[in-house]
Coordinates of C-alpha atoms in Angstrom, one line a residue:
X1 CA 34.1 -21.0 25.8
X2 CA 33.5 -17.3 25.8
X3 CA 33.8 -15.5 29.1
X4 CA 33.1 -12.0 27.7
X5 CA 31.4 -10.6 24.6
X6 CA 31.3 -6.8 24.9
X7 CA 31.4 -4.2 27.7
X8 CA 28.7 -4.5 30.3
X9 CA 25.2 -3.4 29.2
X10 CA 21.6 -4.3 29.9
X11 CA 19.2 -6.3 27.8
X12 CA 16.1 -4.7 26.2
X13 CA 14.0 -7.8 25.8
X14 CA 11.5 -8.4 23.0
X15 CA 8.9 -9.3 25.8
X16 CA 8.9 -5.6 26.6
X17 CA 8.1 -4.9 22.9
X18 CA 5.1 -7.2 23.5
X19 CA 3.8 -5.7 26.9
X20 CA 4.8 -1.9 25.9
X21 CA 3.0 -1.1 22.6
X22 CA 4.6 2.2 21.6
X23 CA 3.6 4.5 18.7
X24 CA 5.4 3.7 15.4
X25 CA 5.0 4.7 11.9
X26 CA 3.2 2.5 9.4
X27 CA 5.4 1.2 6.5
X28 CA 5.3 3.5 3.6
X29 CA 6.1 3.0 -0.1
X30 CA 9.4 4.5 -1.1
X31 CA 11.2 4.2 -4.5
X32 CA 9.8 1.9 -7.2
X33 CA 13.1 0.1 -7.4
X34 CA 12.9 -1.0 -3.8
X35 CA 11.1 -4.3 -2.9
X36 CA 7.4 -3.7 -2.2
X37 CA 6.0 -3.7 1.3
X38 CA 2.4 -4.6 2.1
X39 CA 0.1 -5.4 5.0
X40 CA -0.8 -9.1 5.2
X41 CA -3.1 -9.6 8.2
X42 CA -4.3 -8.3 11.5
X43 CA -2.8 -10.7 14.1
X44 CA -2.7 -10.2 17.9
X45 CA 0.9 -10.3 19.3
X46 CA 2.6 -11.8 16.2
X47 CA 5.8 -13.7 17.1
X48 CA 7.1 -15.8 14.3
X49 CA 6.4 -16.7 10.6
X50 CA 6.7 -20.2 9.0
X51 CA 9.4 -20.8 6.4
X52 CA 6.9 -21.0 3.6
X53 CA 5.3 -17.7 4.7
X54 CA 1.9 -19.3 5.1
X55 CA 1.5 -19.3 8.9
X56 CA 2.2 -16.8 11.6
X57 CA 2.3 -17.8 15.2
X58 CA 1.2 -15.3 17.9
X59 CA -0.2 -14.8 21.3
X60 CA -3.9 -14.6 21.0
X61 CA -6.4 -14.1 23.9
X62 CA -6.5 -17.8 24.7
X63 CA -2.8 -18.5 24.3
X64 CA -0.5 -19.5 21.5
X65 CA -2.2 -19.9 18.1
X66 CA -1.3 -19.9 14.4
X67 CA -3.1 -18.0 11.7
X68 CA -3.1 -19.1 8.0
X69 CA -2.3 -15.9 6.1
X70 CA -4.0 -17.3 3.0
X71 CA -7.3 -18.5 4.3
X72 CA -7.4 -16.4 7.5
X73 CA -8.1 -19.5 9.6
X74 CA -6.9 -19.4 13.2
X75 CA -5.9 -22.5 15.1
X76 CA -5.4 -22.5 18.8
X77 CA -2.4 -24.5 20.0
X78 CA -2.5 -24.2 23.7
X79 CA -4.8 -22.7 26.4
X80 CA -3.5 -19.9 28.6
X81 CA -0.4 -17.8 28.3
X82 CA 3.0 -19.5 27.7
X83 CA 5.4 -16.6 27.3
X84 CA 8.8 -16.7 28.9
X85 CA 9.6 -13.7 31.1
X86 CA 13.1 -12.5 31.9
X87 CA 16.5 -11.9 30.4
X88 CA 16.1 -14.6 27.8
X89 CA 18.0 -14.4 24.5
X90 CA 15.1 -13.9 22.1
X91 CA 15.0 -13.5 18.3
X92 CA 11.5 -13.4 17.1
X93 CA 9.8 -13.8 20.5
X94 CA 9.4 -16.9 22.5
X95 CA 8.4 -19.3 19.7
X96 CA 10.1 -20.2 16.4
X97 CA 9.0 -22.5 13.6
X98 CA 11.1 -25.5 12.6
X99 CA 12.8 -25.4 9.2
X100 CA 10.1 -27.7 7.7
X101 CA 7.4 -25.6 9.2
X102 CA 5.8 -28.6 10.9
X103 CA 6.7 -27.7 14.5
X104 CA 7.0 -24.7 16.8
X105 CA 9.5 -24.5 19.7
X106 CA 8.3 -22.4 22.6
X107 CA 9.5 -21.4 26.0
X108 CA 7.1 -21.0 28.9
X109 CA 7.1 -20.7 32.7
X110 CA 6.0 -23.9 34.4
X111 CA 4.5 -22.7 37.7
X112 CA 4.4 -26.2 39.3
X113 CA 8.1 -26.7 38.7
X114 CA 9.1 -23.1 39.4
X115 CA 11.3 -22.9 36.2
X116 CA 11.3 -22.2 32.5
X117 CA 10.8 -25.0 30.1
X118 CA 11.2 -25.6 26.3
X119 CA 8.2 -27.2 24.6
X120 CA 7.6 -28.6 21.1
X121 CA 4.2 -28.6 19.4
X122 CA 3.1 -29.4 15.9
X123 CA 1.4 -26.7 13.9
X124 CA -1.8 -28.8 13.7
X125 CA -1.9 -28.8 17.5
X126 CA -0.8 -32.4 18.0
X127 CA 2.2 -34.1 19.5
X128 CA 2.9 -31.6 22.3
X129 CA 5.9 -32.5 24.4
X130 CA 8.1 -30.9 27.0
X131 CA 11.6 -31.1 25.4
X132 CA 13.8 -29.6 28.1
X133 CA 13.5 -28.6 31.7
X134 CA 16.2 -27.6 34.1
X135 CA 15.3 -27.1 37.8
X136 CA 17.8 -24.2 38.0
X137 CA 16.6 -22.5 34.8
X138 CA 14.5 -19.5 35.7
X139 CA 14.3 -17.9 32.2
X140 CA 14.7 -19.2 28.7
X141 CA 14.1 -18.1 25.1
X142 CA 14.2 -19.8 21.7
X143 CA 16.5 -18.2 19.2
X144 CA 16.7 -20.5 16.1
X145 CA 16.8 -24.0 14.7
X146 CA 19.7 -25.6 12.8
X147 CA 18.9 -26.1 9.1
X148 CA 18.5 -29.9 9.4
X149 CA 16.0 -29.4 12.3
X150 CA 18.0 -31.6 14.7
X151 CA 18.9 -28.9 17.3
X152 CA 17.4 -25.7 18.7
X153 CA 19.5 -22.7 19.8
X154 CA 18.3 -21.3 23.2
X155 CA 19.4 -18.8 25.8
X156 CA 18.8 -19.9 29.4
X157 CA 19.3 -17.9 32.6
X158 CA 20.1 -20.0 35.6
X159 CA 19.1 -19.4 39.2
X160 CA 22.5 -18.0 40.0
X161 CA 22.0 -15.4 37.2
X162 CA 24.6 -16.9 34.9
X163 CA 23.4 -17.4 31.3
X164 CA 24.1 -20.2 28.9
X165 CA 23.7 -20.2 25.2
X166 CA 23.1 -23.8 24.2
X167 CA 21.8 -26.2 21.6
X168 CA 19.0 -28.5 22.7
X169 CA 18.7 -31.8 20.8
X170 CA 15.2 -32.3 19.3
X171 CA 15.3 -36.1 19.7
X172 CA 16.1 -36.4 23.4
X173 CA 16.2 -32.8 24.8
X174 CA 19.9 -33.0 25.7
X175 CA 21.5 -29.6 26.1
X176 CA 25.0 -28.7 24.7
X177 CA 26.3 -25.4 26.2
X178 CA 28.4 -23.4 23.7
X179 CA 28.7 -20.1 25.6
X180 CA 28.5 -19.1 29.2
X181 CA 28.1 -15.5 30.4
X182 CA 28.4 -14.1 33.9
X183 CA 25.6 -12.1 35.4
X184 CA 27.2 -8.7 34.5
X185 CA 27.3 -9.5 30.8
X186 CA 24.8 -8.5 28.2
X187 CA 22.7 -11.0 26.4
X188 CA 22.1 -11.3 22.6
X189 CA 18.6 -10.1 21.8
X190 CA 18.5 -11.8 18.4
X191 CA 20.5 -14.8 17.3
X192 CA 20.5 -16.6 13.9
X193 CA 22.4 -19.6 12.7
X194 CA 23.9 -19.5 9.2
X195 CA 22.4 -21.9 6.7
X196 CA 25.5 -24.0 6.7
X197 CA 25.6 -24.0 10.5
X198 CA 29.1 -22.6 10.7
X199 CA 28.3 -19.3 12.3
X200 CA 25.9 -17.6 14.7
X201 CA 25.1 -13.9 14.2
X202 CA 23.7 -11.9 17.1
X203 CA 23.1 -8.4 18.4
X204 CA 23.7 -7.0 21.8
X205 CA 23.4 -3.6 23.5
X206 CA 26.4 -1.4 22.8
X207 CA 26.6 0.5 26.2
X208 CA 25.3 0.3 29.7
X209 CA 21.6 1.1 29.9
X210 CA 21.6 2.0 26.2
X211 CA 19.0 1.0 23.6
X212 CA 21.4 0.9 20.7
X213 CA 22.7 -2.5 19.6
X214 CA 25.7 -3.7 17.6
X215 CA 25.9 -6.9 15.6
X216 CA 28.5 -9.6 16.0
X217 CA 29.2 -13.1 14.6
X218 CA 30.9 -16.1 16.2
X219 CA 31.5 -19.6 15.1
X220 CA 28.7 -22.1 15.6
X221 CA 30.6 -23.9 18.4
X222 CA 31.0 -20.6 20.4
X223 CA 34.3 -19.2 19.1
X224 CA 35.6 -15.7 19.6
X225 CA 33.1 -13.0 18.5
X226 CA 33.9 -10.7 15.6
X227 CA 32.1 -7.3 15.1
X228 CA 30.0 -7.0 11.9
X229 CA 28.1 -3.8 12.5
X230 CA 29.4 -1.5 15.2
X231 CA 28.4 2.3 15.3
X232 CA 26.3 4.8 17.3
X233 CA 23.0 3.7 15.7
X234 CA 20.6 1.0 16.8
X235 CA 21.4 -1.9 14.6
X236 CA 19.3 -5.1 15.0
X237 CA 19.9 -8.5 13.4
X238 CA 17.1 -9.8 11.2
X239 CA 18.3 -12.9 9.4
X240 CA 20.9 -14.6 7.3
X241 CA 20.1 -14.5 3.6
X242 CA 18.9 -17.9 2.3
X243 CA 22.3 -18.7 0.7
X244 CA 24.3 -17.4 3.7
X245 CA 26.2 -14.7 1.8
X246 CA 24.4 -11.7 3.4
X247 CA 23.2 -10.5 6.8
X248 CA 19.9 -8.6 6.9
X249 CA 19.7 -6.0 9.6
X250 CA 17.6 -3.0 10.5
X251 CA 19.1 0.4 11.5
X252 CA 18.0 3.9 12.4
X253 CA 21.3 5.5 11.4
X254 CA 19.7 7.7 8.7
X255 CA 17.0 9.0 11.1
X256 CA 14.4 6.5 9.8
X257 CA 14.3 2.7 10.3
X258 CA 15.6 1.1 7.2
X259 CA 16.4 -2.5 6.1
X260 CA 20.1 -3.1 5.2
X261 CA 22.1 -5.9 3.6
X262 CA 25.7 -6.7 4.6
X263 CA 27.7 -9.1 2.3
X264 CA 29.7 -11.6 4.4
X265 CA 32.1 -14.5 3.7
X266 CA 33.5 -16.9 6.3
X267 CA 32.0 -14.8 9.1
X268 CA 33.6 -11.5 7.9
X269 CA 32.1 -8.5 6.3
X270 CA 33.3 -8.1 2.7
X271 CA 31.7 -4.9 1.6
X272 CA 29.9 -1.9 3.1
X273 CA 26.2 -2.5 3.8
X274 CA 23.6 -1.1 1.5
X275 CA 20.0 -0.1 2.1
X276 CA 17.4 -2.5 0.5
X277 CA 14.3 -0.9 1.9
X278 CA 13.9 2.6 3.3
X279 CA 11.6 3.8 6.1
X280 CA 9.6 0.9 7.3
X281 CA 9.0 2.4 10.8
X282 CA 9.6 0.7 14.2
X283 CA 8.7 -3.0 14.0
X284 CA 9.0 -6.4 15.6
X285 CA 11.0 -8.9 13.5
X286 CA 9.1 -12.1 12.6
X287 CA 11.3 -13.9 10.1
X288 CA 12.5 -14.6 6.5
X289 CA 10.5 -16.9 4.3
X290 CA 12.0 -19.2 1.6
X291 CA 10.6 -17.0 -1.2
X292 CA 12.9 -14.2 0.0
X293 CA 10.2 -12.2 1.7
X294 CA 10.7 -10.7 5.1
X295 CA 7.8 -10.5 7.6
X296 CA 7.5 -8.2 10.5
X297 CA 4.9 -7.0 13.0
X298 CA 3.6 -3.5 13.6
X299 CA 2.0 -2.6 16.9
X300 CA 0.9 0.8 18.2
X301 CA -1.7 2.4 20.4
X302 CA -1.3 6.1 19.7
X303 CA -0.7 7.0 23.4
X304 CA -0.3 10.5 24.6
X305 CA -0.1 12.6 27.7
X306 CA -3.1 14.9 28.1
X307 CA -3.9 17.9 30.4
X308 CA -7.5 18.9 31.1
X309 CA -8.7 22.0 32.9
X310 CA -11.1 22.0 35.8
X311 CA -13.5 24.9 36.5
X312 CA -12.3 26.9 39.5
X313 CA -15.8 27.2 40.9
X314 CA -17.4 23.8 40.3
X315 CA -14.4 21.6 39.8
X316 CA -16.0 20.2 36.7
X317 CA -14.1 19.6 33.4
X318 CA -13.7 22.8 31.4
X319 CA -13.2 22.1 27.7
X320 CA -11.5 19.3 25.9
X321 CA -8.3 17.7 27.1
X322 CA -5.1 19.1 25.5
X323 CA -2.6 16.7 24.0
X324 CA 0.9 17.4 25.4
X325 CA 3.4 14.7 24.4
X326 CA 3.7 11.1 23.2
X327 CA 3.6 8.5 26.1
X328 CA 3.8 4.8 26.7
X329 CA 0.7 2.6 27.1
X330 CA -0.4 1.6 30.6
X331 CA 1.7 4.3 32.2
X332 CA 0.8 7.3 34.4
X333 CA 1.9 10.8 35.1
X334 CA 2.6 12.9 38.2
X335 CA 2.7 16.7 38.8
X336 CA 5.7 18.0 40.7
X337 CA 4.9 19.4 44.1
X338 CA 5.4 22.9 42.8
X339 CA 3.1 22.3 39.8
X340 CA 5.7 23.4 37.2
X341 CA 6.7 20.0 35.8
X342 CA 5.2 16.7 34.8
X343 CA 6.9 13.3 35.2
X344 CA 5.8 10.5 32.8
X345 CA 7.2 7.8 30.5
X346 CA 7.9 8.4 26.9
X347 CA 8.9 6.2 24.0
X348 CA 12.4 6.6 22.6
X349 CA 13.9 6.1 19.1
X350 CA 15.2 2.7 18.0
X351 CA 14.4 -0.1 15.6
X352 CA 12.2 -2.2 17.8
X353 CA 9.3 -0.5 19.8
X354 CA 9.7 -1.0 23.6
X355 CA 12.4 1.5 24.5
X356 CA 11.3 4.1 27.0
X357 CA 12.6 6.8 29.4
X358 CA 11.3 8.5 32.4
X359 CA 10.8 12.1 31.3
X360 CA 10.4 15.4 33.2
X361 CA 8.7 18.1 31.2
X362 CA 8.6 21.8 32.1
X363 CA 5.1 23.0 31.3
X364 CA 6.1 26.6 30.7
X365 CA 8.8 26.0 28.2
X366 CA 8.2 22.4 27.0
X367 CA 11.9 21.5 27.8
X368 CA 12.4 17.9 28.7
X369 CA 15.0 15.8 30.6
X370 CA 15.0 12.0 30.1
X371 CA 16.3 9.4 32.5
X372 CA 16.9 5.7 32.0
X373 CA 16.4 3.1 34.7
X374 CA 17.9 -0.4 34.9
X375 CA 14.5 -2.0 34.9
X376 CA 12.2 -3.6 32.4
X377 CA 8.4 -3.5 32.2
X378 CA 6.6 -5.0 35.2
X379 CA 3.0 -5.9 35.6
X380 CA 0.5 -3.2 36.6
X381 CA 2.6 -0.2 36.8
X382 CA 5.2 1.9 35.1
X383 CA 4.6 5.3 36.6
X384 CA 7.0 7.7 38.2
X385 CA 6.0 9.5 41.4
X386 CA 7.6 12.7 42.8
X387 CA 9.0 12.7 46.3
X388 CA 7.3 15.3 48.5
X389 CA 10.3 17.5 48.4
X390 CA 10.3 17.5 44.6
X391 CA 13.9 16.2 44.4
X392 CA 13.5 12.5 43.3
X393 CA 11.2 10.3 41.3
X394 CA 10.4 6.7 42.3
X395 CA 9.6 3.8 39.9
X396 CA 9.9 0.0 39.9
X397 CA 10.4 -2.9 37.5
X398 CA 12.1 -6.1 36.8
X399 CA 15.8 -5.7 37.2
X400 CA 17.5 -6.1 33.9
X401 CA 20.5 -8.2 35.2
X402 CA 18.7 -10.0 38.1
X403 CA 15.4 -11.3 36.8
X404 CA 12.9 -12.2 38.3
X405 CA 14.0 -9.7 41.0
X406 CA 11.9 -6.6 41.2
X407 CA 13.7 -3.4 42.2
X408 CA 12.4 -0.1 43.5
X409 CA 14.5 2.8 42.3
X410 CA 14.8 6.6 42.9
X411 CA 16.3 9.0 40.4
X412 CA 17.6 12.4 41.5
X413 CA 16.0 14.9 39.0
X414 CA 18.8 17.4 39.1
X415 CA 21.8 15.0 38.8
X416 CA 20.2 12.0 37.1
X417 CA 21.8 9.7 39.8
X418 CA 19.8 6.4 40.1
X419 CA 19.6 4.7 43.5
X420 CA 18.1 1.3 44.4
X421 CA 15.9 1.8 47.4
X422 CA 15.1 -1.9 47.9
X423 CA 14.2 -5.1 46.0
X424 CA 12.6 -8.4 46.2
X425 CA 14.6 -11.7 46.3
X426 CA 12.2 -13.1 43.7
X427 CA 9.0 -11.9 42.1
X428 CA 7.4 -15.3 42.6
X429 CA 8.3 -15.4 46.3
X430 CA 7.2 -11.9 47.1
X431 CA 5.3 -9.2 45.2
X432 CA 5.9 -5.5 45.2
X433 CA 3.2 -3.6 43.4
X434 CA 1.8 -0.1 43.0
X435 CA 4.7 1.7 44.8
X436 CA 4.4 5.2 46.0
X437 CA 6.1 7.6 48.4
X438 CA 4.6 8.2 51.9
X439 CA 3.5 11.7 52.5
X440 CA 6.7 12.7 54.3
X441 CA 9.0 10.9 51.8
X442 CA 10.6 8.7 54.5
X443 CA 8.9 5.5 53.4
X444 CA 7.6 3.7 50.4
X445 CA 4.1 2.2 50.3
X446 CA 3.4 -0.9 48.2
X447 CA 0.9 -3.6 47.7
X448 CA 2.3 -6.9 48.8
X449 CA 1.1 -10.5 48.6
X450 CA -0.6 -10.4 52.0
X451 CA -1.5 -6.7 52.4
X452 CA -0.4 -3.2 52.0
X453 CA 3.1 -2.5 53.4
X454 CA 5.1 0.5 54.4
X455 CA 8.9 0.2 53.8
X456 CA 10.8 2.6 56.0
X457 CA 13.8 3.8 54.1
X458 CA 16.1 4.7 56.9
X459 CA 15.9 1.4 58.7
X460 CA 14.6 -1.0 56.0
X461 CA 11.9 -2.1 58.5
X462 CA 8.5 -2.9 57.1
X463 CA 5.2 -2.5 58.8
X464 CA 1.7 -3.4 57.6
X465 CA -0.8 -0.6 56.8
X466 CA -3.5 -3.2 56.2
X467 CA -3.2 -7.0 56.4
X468 CA -4.9 -9.6 54.3
X469 CA -6.2 -7.0 51.9
X470 CA -4.9 -7.1 48.3
X471 CA -5.3 -3.5 47.3
X472 CA -3.9 -1.7 44.2
X473 CA -3.5 1.8 42.7
X474 CA -2.2 3.2 46.0
X475 CA -2.7 6.9 46.5
X476 CA -1.6 8.5 49.9
X477 CA -3.2 11.8 50.8
X478 CA -1.0 14.9 50.9
X479 CA -1.6 15.4 54.6
X480 CA -0.4 11.8 55.4
X481 CA -3.7 10.8 57.1
X482 CA -5.2 8.6 54.5
X483 CA -4.4 6.0 51.9
X484 CA -6.8 5.4 49.0
X485 CA -6.7 2.4 46.7
X486 CA -8.7 0.3 44.4
X487 CA -9.9 -3.2 45.3
X488 CA -11.8 -5.8 43.4
X489 CA -14.5 -8.0 45.1
X490 CA -14.7 -11.3 43.3
X491 CA -17.9 -12.2 45.2
X492 CA -19.8 -9.2 43.8
X493 CA -17.7 -8.8 40.7
X494 CA -17.3 -5.1 41.5
X495 CA -14.6 -2.6 41.7
X496 CA -14.4 -0.4 44.8
X497 CA -12.6 2.7 46.0
X498 CA -11.3 2.1 49.5
X499 CA -9.8 4.5 52.0
X500 CA -7.8 3.5 55.1
X501 CA -6.8 5.7 58.0
X502 CA -3.0 5.5 58.3
X503 CA -2.9 6.2 62.1
X504 CA -5.2 3.3 63.1
X505 CA -5.6 1.1 59.9
X506 CA -9.4 1.5 59.8
X507 CA -10.7 1.1 56.3
X508 CA -14.0 1.6 54.5
X509 CA -15.5 1.6 51.0
X510 CA -16.2 5.0 49.6
X511 CA -17.5 4.0 46.2
X512 CA -18.6 0.8 44.7
X513 CA -18.7 0.6 40.9
X514 CA -21.5 -0.8 38.8
X515 CA -21.1 -4.5 37.9
X516 CA -18.2 -5.1 35.4
X517 CA -17.3 -1.3 35.5
X518 CA -13.8 -0.3 36.5
X519 CA -12.7 2.4 38.9
X520 CA -9.5 3.7 37.5
X521 CA -6.6 4.8 39.8
X522 CA -7.6 7.8 42.0
X523 CA -5.9 11.1 42.8
X524 CA -6.3 13.4 45.8
X525 CA -7.1 17.1 45.8
X526 CA -4.4 19.1 47.5
X527 CA -6.5 19.7 50.7
X528 CA -6.8 15.9 51.2
X529 CA -10.6 16.2 51.4
X530 CA -11.6 14.7 48.1
X531 CA -10.6 12.0 45.6
X532 CA -11.0 12.3 41.9
X533 CA -11.3 9.1 39.8
X534 CA -12.8 7.9 36.5
X535 CA -15.4 5.1 36.1
X536 CA -16.7 4.2 32.6
X537 CA -16.4 7.5 30.7
X538 CA -17.2 9.8 33.7
X539 CA -14.9 11.7 35.9
X540 CA -16.0 11.8 39.5
X541 CA -15.2 13.5 42.8
X542 CA -16.0 12.0 46.2
X543 CA -15.4 13.2 49.8
X544 CA -13.0 11.2 52.0
X545 CA -15.9 11.3 54.5
X546 CA -18.1 9.4 52.1
X547 CA -21.4 10.4 50.5
X548 CA -22.6 10.4 46.9
X549 CA -19.9 11.1 44.3
X550 CA -20.2 14.2 42.2
X551 CA -19.9 14.0 38.4
X552 CA -17.2 16.3 36.9
X553 CA -18.1 15.5 33.3
X554 CA -17.1 13.0 30.7
X555 CA -13.7 12.3 29.3
X556 CA -15.1 10.3 26.3
X557 CA -13.7 9.3 23.9
X558 CA -10.5 9.4 26.1
X559 CA -10.0 7.1 29.0
X560 CA -6.9 7.2 31.1
X561 CA -5.4 3.8 31.9
X562 CA -4.1 1.8 34.8
X563 CA -1.4 4.3 35.6
X564 CA -3.9 6.8 36.9
X565 CA -4.3 10.5 36.8
X566 CA -2.7 13.4 38.7
X567 CA -4.3 16.6 40.0
X568 CA -2.3 19.9 39.8
X569 CA -1.4 21.3 43.2
X570 CA -3.7 24.3 42.4
X571 CA -6.6 22.0 41.7
X572 CA -7.3 23.6 38.3
X573 CA -6.0 20.8 36.1
X574 CA -5.6 17.1 35.8
X575 CA -3.0 15.2 33.8
X576 CA -3.3 11.6 32.5
X577 CA -2.2 9.2 29.8
X578 CA -4.8 7.9 27.3
X579 CA -4.4 5.7 24.2
X580 CA -6.3 5.1 21.0
X581 CA -7.3 1.6 19.7
X582 CA -4.5 -0.9 19.4
X583 CA -3.2 -1.9 16.1
X584 CA -1.5 -5.2 15.6
X585 CA -0.6 -6.2 12.1
X586 CA 1.7 -8.4 10.0
X587 CA 3.5 -6.8 7.1
X588 CA 5.7 -8.3 4.3
X589 CA 8.6 -7.0 2.3
X590 CA 8.5 -9.1 -0.9
X591 CA 11.7 -10.3 -2.4
X592 CA 14.1 -8.6 0.0
X593 CA 16.7 -11.4 -0.8
X594 CA 16.9 -14.0 -3.5
X595 CA 14.5 -17.0 -3.1
X596 CA 15.7 -20.5 -2.4

């Protein structure tokens, strides 16, 4: 039994690669001697490819589905989402085809049981069954099948935060634990069983809070790990070759993402690795087919930070928004109190899209500082906010080593020191959403399950700003008198912009959107007298006292997202993150290894 694999470091889960769609380069044709690469199909959220290369499983709008890459036919396998959230050990997502291609093993969160489960379903949609369920398993991911199809390799995180790597028997669901990791240890992101079953190859983060991974191999029964690929680059395991004599991996060591092959024998590297395909761009691994072709997913949204000028007299948009820097989808931006810097979230290099950093950019020089936080993506928000004194940034997310705990963190901009302000015991027991500083910086406001809450940092005491009101997109006014937020009325099917008086808790609706239209997160003018927001393609300004909103012009074809916009302290500019159309495709590298 292994008690330690490598020095402590966090997991960067493939689920993030799914929820955070970062810009990545499309595969390009290199030398003629290299195996050809080509686009196969457009597939939402591709997760795994069948051994014959015919089917690809993915998360479509209605849940798990398979698409026939030859005929284009899509077959729905289950209704609703069934992804597994958390620190799971994941190889190609949360579902993997059996060696004969007839079944798919998937993990999901079973709400009624309050735990993660392992399910089997045939690719024709029949014979669905719950294979494994542990009352104390809060997160689980499928890694691989044994070649004979009798066992499934999974990673499961238990309620005490310990993690087991285990085989689950297909006939009766009995688990066999082969490795146990304590809560401080990193988890393999990708795991693959050798064709003869003797070895398990895997990759793990190489340093604390780092995005670079190294590749190891251990015996199939959980023996001592041996490093295969260990350097300063991001090296990600892809697959064993079909005859078990090579390891395929992807690396960014040359400055581009390339596919490499490493000859191995008896679990030991025998020669230096060689490049088999140059410059494929960031991608999500899908799997190796028996004809020797490797399949991968490409997702991007072309997201950028923009700055738009406002007319000093009318406050209306003046000219087209200016593109400033790459950004991450569904994130927001915030001007520093002195108006000289912008805080936002940027993508970082690496093989698999999903790595990000909180970035502070000086507008005058373009200089940037980047900070990493020990959290993963969390629903609804990944936006840093400046403290009123301009010294710290606040952000929140799922804690990497304590899922499903949600942590609220502050980072000191000058030193980079990261401090946890507070956290939830469990995401499912208590929600923390749309965090922001209070106007004086002494408290944190957030949307909770039963109302809007103010968490006082000095005492840890919490008080309600507004009970029984599920608001979102919280925006406190600079003078501390008001809190604006968005709310959705299910009875009228309308979005509304609501303002609440912080001294007395009285609230009222300022603006109600047209049916099915969205009011995107608002921002205050510096004098706390007006709110600026976007609805449809129009930018609007409305007085905190009410009245008809004033149109400031159109942002079309851009539309900022759920992270919201920020108004410069001088009131002459706004900043926001906007994205182009999503691209989600399946690509194939033909003949990357010998067929079987």
